[in-house]
Amino acid sequence: MPGKKSIYLVEDESHIQQLVKYNLEANGYSVSTFFSGEEMLSRCETDIPDMFILDVMLPGIDGYEILRRIRQNTNLKALPVIMLTAKGEEFDRVLGLELGADDYITKPFSIRELIARVKAVFRRSEQPQEVSQSVLSAGGITIDSERHEVVKDGKKIELTPKEFELLKILMQNRGKVMSRDVLLEKVWGFDYYGETRTVDVHIRYLRQKIENDDSKPEYIETVRGIGYRFI
Ligand code: CA
């Protein structure tokens, strides 16, 4: 059916595969299932979906490796990815987000949660025009990339070029956790790779300028062990 969003699910446990497929299809999505990443990636050579849902532990290449390959593939890299992780695998979550997963769901999960996450990720990914817009606005803060200007509640805020870039990237990815490494790469370039403390220092300066009370940030949230999120 035209207009139906297509989702590729890689999951080696057939009962979870069927459960996810059944419920997503009942919610109007078209779902193709795969038992391995290799099988799914070879399908992508001819047919590209609108979203991927990847289990982590799989025979053959694991979910992280699939994610890595998706993010390196010109035709696939912009597509949303949700990871399925097992309970208690804290490291998985960090690594998944570092590699560019849009969200993750911990097994066992409820169907309601699954559907809500899929809908939310589609909603977020369907606003690409927001990313290229030169003016972004959220919570009383407006950032104008062309004029290089930040205004909060009608007052102009002076930011350094790095603070400006940092704020811009966080606002463009509003609601999404941005890891320190990703921020470092986008704002400072690869040369500084590993110097993640630089990010923390600049976030601190940025908060002093944009937050009402920088000890209780309302705009830039710290996500423990990962990075920051503009809320
Ligand atoms: Ca598995």
Coordinates of C-alpha atoms in Angstrom, one line a residue, residues 18-107:
Q18 CA 6.3 -12.0 15.2
L19 CA 5.1 -10.0 18.1
V20 CA 6.7 -6.8 16.9
K21 CA 5.7 -7.4 13.3
Y22 CA 2.0 -8.1 14.2
N23 CA 1.7 -5.1 16.4
L24 CA 3.4 -2.6 14.1
E25 CA 1.3 -3.8 11.2
A26 CA -1.8 -3.5 13.3
N27 CA -0.7 0.2 13.7
G28 CA -0.4 0.8 9.9
Y29 CA 3.3 0.1 9.3
S30 CA 4.7 -2.4 6.8
V31 CA 7.3 -4.7 8.5
S32 CA 9.9 -6.9 6.9
T33 CA 11.7 -9.3 9.2
F34 CA 15.2 -10.6 9.1
F35 CA 17.1 -13.1 11.2
S36 CA 20.5 -11.5 10.5
G37 CA 22.1 -8.2 9.7
E38 CA 23.8 -9.6 6.6
E39 CA 20.4 -10.7 5.2
M40 CA 18.8 -7.3 6.0
L41 CA 21.7 -5.2 4.6
S42 CA 21.7 -7.1 1.3
R43 CA 18.0 -6.4 0.9
C44 CA 18.9 -2.7 1.4
E45 CA 20.9 -2.8 -1.8
T46 CA 17.6 -3.0 -3.7
D47 CA 15.0 -1.8 -1.3
I48 CA 15.3 0.9 1.4
P49 CA 12.9 1.1 4.3
D50 CA 11.9 4.2 6.4
M51 CA 13.2 2.8 9.7
F52 CA 15.3 0.1 11.2
I53 CA 14.7 -1.8 14.4
L54 CA 17.8 -3.8 15.4
D55 CA 18.3 -6.4 18.1
V56 CA 21.8 -6.2 19.6
M57 CA 22.6 -9.9 20.1
L58 CA 22.4 -11.6 16.8
P59 CA 24.1 -14.5 15.0
G60 CA 26.7 -13.0 12.6
I61 CA 27.3 -9.3 12.9
D62 CA 25.7 -7.7 16.0
G63 CA 23.3 -4.8 16.2
Y64 CA 26.1 -2.3 16.8
E65 CA 27.9 -3.4 13.6
I66 CA 24.7 -3.2 11.6
L67 CA 24.1 0.3 13.0
R68 CA 27.7 1.3 12.1
R69 CA 27.3 0.1 8.6
I70 CA 24.0 1.9 8.2
R71 CA 25.6 5.1 9.4
Q72 CA 28.4 4.7 6.9
N73 CA 26.2 3.9 4.0
T74 CA 25.2 7.0 1.9
N75 CA 21.8 5.7 1.1
L76 CA 20.9 4.6 4.6
K77 CA 22.7 6.9 7.0
A78 CA 19.9 9.4 7.5
L79 CA 17.3 6.7 8.3
P80 CA 16.1 6.4 11.9
V81 CA 17.3 3.4 13.9
I82 CA 15.8 2.0 17.1
M83 CA 17.9 -0.6 19.1
L84 CA 16.5 -3.5 21.1
T85 CA 18.6 -4.1 24.1
A86 CA 18.4 -6.6 26.9
K87 CA 17.6 -5.5 30.4
G88 CA 20.5 -4.3 32.5
E89 CA 22.9 -3.7 29.6
E90 CA 23.8 -0.2 30.5
F91 CA 26.8 -0.1 28.2
D92 CA 24.7 -1.0 25.2
R93 CA 22.6 2.1 25.6
V94 CA 25.7 4.4 25.7
L95 CA 27.4 2.7 22.8
G96 CA 24.1 2.6 20.8
L97 CA 23.6 6.3 21.2
E98 CA 27.3 7.0 20.5
L99 CA 27.0 5.2 17.2
G100 CA 23.9 7.2 16.3
A101 CA 20.9 5.2 17.3
D102 CA 17.8 7.4 17.5
D103 CA 16.3 5.5 20.4
Y104 CA 16.5 2.2 22.2
I105 CA 13.9 -0.1 23.8
T106 CA 14.8 -2.4 26.6
K107 CA 13.6 -6.0 26.5

